Coordinates of C-alpha atoms and ligand atoms in Angstrom, one line a residue:
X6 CA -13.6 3.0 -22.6
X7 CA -10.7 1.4 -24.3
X8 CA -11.2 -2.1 -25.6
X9 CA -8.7 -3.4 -23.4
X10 CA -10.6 -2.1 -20.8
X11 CA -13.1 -5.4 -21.0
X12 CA -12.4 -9.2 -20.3
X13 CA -10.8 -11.1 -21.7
X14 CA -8.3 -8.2 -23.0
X15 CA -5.7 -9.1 -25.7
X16 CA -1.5 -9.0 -25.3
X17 CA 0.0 -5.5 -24.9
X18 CA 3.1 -3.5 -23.6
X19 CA 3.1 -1.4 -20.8
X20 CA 5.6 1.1 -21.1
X21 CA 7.4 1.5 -17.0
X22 CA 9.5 4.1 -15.7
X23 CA 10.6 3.5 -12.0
X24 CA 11.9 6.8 -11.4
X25 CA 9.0 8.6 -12.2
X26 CA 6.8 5.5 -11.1
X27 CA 4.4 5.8 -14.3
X28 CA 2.5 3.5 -16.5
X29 CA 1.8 3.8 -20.2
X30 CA -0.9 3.6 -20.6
X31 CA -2.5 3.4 -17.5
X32 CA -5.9 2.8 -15.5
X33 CA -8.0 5.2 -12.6
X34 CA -5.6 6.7 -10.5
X35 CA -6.6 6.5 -6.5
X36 CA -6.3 9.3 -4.4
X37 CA -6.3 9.2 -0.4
X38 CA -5.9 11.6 1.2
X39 CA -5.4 12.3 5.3
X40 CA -9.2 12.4 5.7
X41 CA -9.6 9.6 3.8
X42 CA -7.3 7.6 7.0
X43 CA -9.7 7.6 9.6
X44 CA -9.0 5.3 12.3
X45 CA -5.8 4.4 11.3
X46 CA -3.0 6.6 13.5
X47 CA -2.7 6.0 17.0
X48 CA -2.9 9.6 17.4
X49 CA -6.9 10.4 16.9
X50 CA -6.3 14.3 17.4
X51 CA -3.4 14.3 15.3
X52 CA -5.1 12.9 12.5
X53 CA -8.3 14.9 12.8
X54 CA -6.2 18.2 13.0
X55 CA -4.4 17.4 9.9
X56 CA -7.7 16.2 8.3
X57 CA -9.8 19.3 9.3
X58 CA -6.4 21.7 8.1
X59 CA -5.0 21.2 4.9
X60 CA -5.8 17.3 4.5
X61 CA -2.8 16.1 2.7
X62 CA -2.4 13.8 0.1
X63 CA -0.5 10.7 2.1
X64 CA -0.7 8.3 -1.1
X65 CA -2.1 8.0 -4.8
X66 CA -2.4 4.3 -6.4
X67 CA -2.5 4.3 -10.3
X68 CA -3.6 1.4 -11.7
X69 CA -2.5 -0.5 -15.1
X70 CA -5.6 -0.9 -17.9
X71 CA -5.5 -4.6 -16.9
X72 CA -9.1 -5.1 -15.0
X73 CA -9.7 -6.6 -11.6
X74 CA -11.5 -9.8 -12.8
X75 CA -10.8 -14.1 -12.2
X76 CA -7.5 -14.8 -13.6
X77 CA -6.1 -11.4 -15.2
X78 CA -3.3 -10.2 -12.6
X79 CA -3.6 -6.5 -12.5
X80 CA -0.7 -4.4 -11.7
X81 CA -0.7 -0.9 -10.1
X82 CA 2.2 1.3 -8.6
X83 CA 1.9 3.3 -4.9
X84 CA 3.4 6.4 -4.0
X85 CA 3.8 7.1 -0.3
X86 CA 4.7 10.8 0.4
X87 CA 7.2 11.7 3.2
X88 CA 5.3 12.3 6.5
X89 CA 4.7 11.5 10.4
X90 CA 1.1 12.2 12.1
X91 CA 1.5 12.2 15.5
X92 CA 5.0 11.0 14.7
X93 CA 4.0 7.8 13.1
X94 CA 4.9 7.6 9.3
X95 CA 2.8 8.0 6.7
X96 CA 1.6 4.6 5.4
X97 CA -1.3 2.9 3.2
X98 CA -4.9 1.7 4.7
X99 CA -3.7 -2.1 4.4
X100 CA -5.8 -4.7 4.0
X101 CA -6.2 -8.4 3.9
X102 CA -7.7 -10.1 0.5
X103 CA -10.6 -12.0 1.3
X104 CA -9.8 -15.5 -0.1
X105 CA -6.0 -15.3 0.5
X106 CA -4.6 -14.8 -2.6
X107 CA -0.7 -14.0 -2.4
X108 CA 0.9 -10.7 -4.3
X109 CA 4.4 -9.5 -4.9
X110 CA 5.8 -5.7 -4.4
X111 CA 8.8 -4.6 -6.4
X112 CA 10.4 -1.3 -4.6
X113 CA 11.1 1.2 -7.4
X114 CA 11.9 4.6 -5.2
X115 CA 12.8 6.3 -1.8
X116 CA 12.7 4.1 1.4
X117 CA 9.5 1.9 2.5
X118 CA 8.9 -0.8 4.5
X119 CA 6.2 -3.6 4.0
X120 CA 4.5 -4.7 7.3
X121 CA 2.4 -7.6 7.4
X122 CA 0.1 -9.2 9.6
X123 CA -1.7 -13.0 9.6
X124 CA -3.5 -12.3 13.0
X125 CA -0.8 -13.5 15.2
X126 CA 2.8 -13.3 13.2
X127 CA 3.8 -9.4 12.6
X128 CA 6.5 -9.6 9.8
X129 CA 8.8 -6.2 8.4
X130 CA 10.4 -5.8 5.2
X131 CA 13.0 -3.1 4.7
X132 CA 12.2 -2.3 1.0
X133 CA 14.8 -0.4 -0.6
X134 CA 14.7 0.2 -5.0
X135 CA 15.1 -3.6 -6.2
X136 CA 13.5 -5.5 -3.6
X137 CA 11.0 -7.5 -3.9
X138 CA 9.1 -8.7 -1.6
X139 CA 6.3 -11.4 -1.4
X140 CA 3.3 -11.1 0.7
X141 CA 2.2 -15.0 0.9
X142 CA -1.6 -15.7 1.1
X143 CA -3.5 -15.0 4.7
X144 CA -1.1 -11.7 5.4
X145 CA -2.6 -8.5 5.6
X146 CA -0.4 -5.5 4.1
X147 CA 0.3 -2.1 4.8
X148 CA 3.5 0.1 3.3
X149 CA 5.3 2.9 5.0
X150 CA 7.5 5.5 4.0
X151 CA 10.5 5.4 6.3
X152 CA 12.4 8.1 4.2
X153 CA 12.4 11.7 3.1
X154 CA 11.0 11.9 -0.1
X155 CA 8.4 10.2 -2.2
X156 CA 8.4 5.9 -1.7
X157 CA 6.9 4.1 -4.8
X158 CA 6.5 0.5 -5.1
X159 CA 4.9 -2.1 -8.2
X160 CA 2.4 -4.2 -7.1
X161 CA 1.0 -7.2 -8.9
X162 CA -2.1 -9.2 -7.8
X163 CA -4.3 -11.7 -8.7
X164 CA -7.6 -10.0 -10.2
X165 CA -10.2 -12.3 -7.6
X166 CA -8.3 -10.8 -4.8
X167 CA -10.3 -8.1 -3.9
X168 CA -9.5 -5.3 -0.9
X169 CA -10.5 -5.7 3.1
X170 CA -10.1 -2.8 4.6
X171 CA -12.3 -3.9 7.5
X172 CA -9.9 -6.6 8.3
X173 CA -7.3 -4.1 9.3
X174 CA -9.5 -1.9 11.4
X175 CA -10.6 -4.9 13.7
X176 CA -7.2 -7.0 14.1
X177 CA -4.6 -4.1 13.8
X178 CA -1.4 -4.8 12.0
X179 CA 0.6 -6.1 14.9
X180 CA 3.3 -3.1 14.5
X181 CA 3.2 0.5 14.3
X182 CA 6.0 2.4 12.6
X183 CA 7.2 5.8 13.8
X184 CA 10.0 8.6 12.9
X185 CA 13.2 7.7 15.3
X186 CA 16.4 9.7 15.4
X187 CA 18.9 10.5 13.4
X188 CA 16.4 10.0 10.1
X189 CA 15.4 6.1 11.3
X190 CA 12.2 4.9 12.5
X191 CA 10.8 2.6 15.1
X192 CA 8.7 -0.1 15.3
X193 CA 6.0 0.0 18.3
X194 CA 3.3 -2.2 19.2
X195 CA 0.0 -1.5 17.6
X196 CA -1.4 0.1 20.8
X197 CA 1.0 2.3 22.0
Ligands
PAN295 C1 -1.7 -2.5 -3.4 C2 -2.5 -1.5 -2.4 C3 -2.0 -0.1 -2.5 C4 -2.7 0.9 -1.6 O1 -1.9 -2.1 -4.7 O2 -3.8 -1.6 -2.7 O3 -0.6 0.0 -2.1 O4 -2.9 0.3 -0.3 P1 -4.3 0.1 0.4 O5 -5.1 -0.6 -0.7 O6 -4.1 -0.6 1.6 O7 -4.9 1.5 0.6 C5 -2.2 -3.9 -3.0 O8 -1.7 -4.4 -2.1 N1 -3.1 -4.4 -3.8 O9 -3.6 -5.6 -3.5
ZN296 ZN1 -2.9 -6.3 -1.6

């Protein structure tokens, strides 16, 4: 393991390319899968077909070197592929961080969407290459790729903040996105 690898890690560059959304050097890459989405579409058959066939990759997550510990802010960069199960858009776990720590996403490719949820509020962010937007502390987070080819966003978070994914699976995230007409989307209650 790198020495950088271990807290506290030293100043260094990261080389960044948005349109290949890549780091240099870079950390575990995560890979989800469709089977890896349980209880997340609307559509239960939908998702189990597509898990049981050919159980596509719906999103990878790689990570900077920088670790998830007190005080470092790690970074990592999410690519959505383009996708609909059941007609609703292909989209990350999403998750609330336990002690409310805030985060920012930079948009770096494609078309996404940032949907977040405090519990009662349901907010949407049309993220297009160049926006930023800011997820403030107590909102849980999900992305969605609204377009037609590969969405990729930054993400930089405070090392504490940890990931739960429980959170998400008991309150919902307020909104559900799905593939309109004429290459648009909708936005649908959680429960139908
Ligand atoms: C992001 C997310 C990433 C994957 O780095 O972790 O987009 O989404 P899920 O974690 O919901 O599967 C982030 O918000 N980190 O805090
Ligand atoms: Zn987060």
């Amino acid at each position: 393991m790198p020495e950088f690898f271990a807290p506290p890690i030293a100043p260094f560059a990261i080389q960044f390319d948005a349109q290949t959304a890549t780091l240099s050097p870079e950390g575990p890459t995560l890979t989800r899968r469709m089977s890896d989405l349980e209880g997340l579409f609307l559509d239960h058959e939908a998702w189990a077909a597509s898990a049981a066939g050919d159980n596509p990759v719906v999103y990878t997550v790689v990570s900077s070197p920088v670790p998830e510990t007190d005080r470092e802010l790690p970074q990592s960069i999410t690519t959505i592929h383009a996708g609909a199960t059941g007609g609703e858009l292909w989209m990350t776990k999403g998750h609330q961080h336990p002690d409310h720590q805030g985060e920012i996403y930079l948009a770096l490719h494609g078309r996404g969407g940032l949907l977040m949820f405090d519990g009662e509020r349901t907010e949407w962010l049309d993220m297009l290459p160049g926006t930023i937007g800011y997820i403030p502390p107590g909102w849980a987070h999900r992305s969605v790729n609204v377009g037609d080819e590969p969405y990729s966003f930054l993400a930089v978070y405070p090392g504490v903040a940890g990931h739960d994914y429980g959170w998400v699976l008991e309150h919902g995230m307020g909104l559900r996105a799905y593939r309109g007409a004429d290459g648009g989307f909708d936005l649908r209650p959680y429960n139908g």
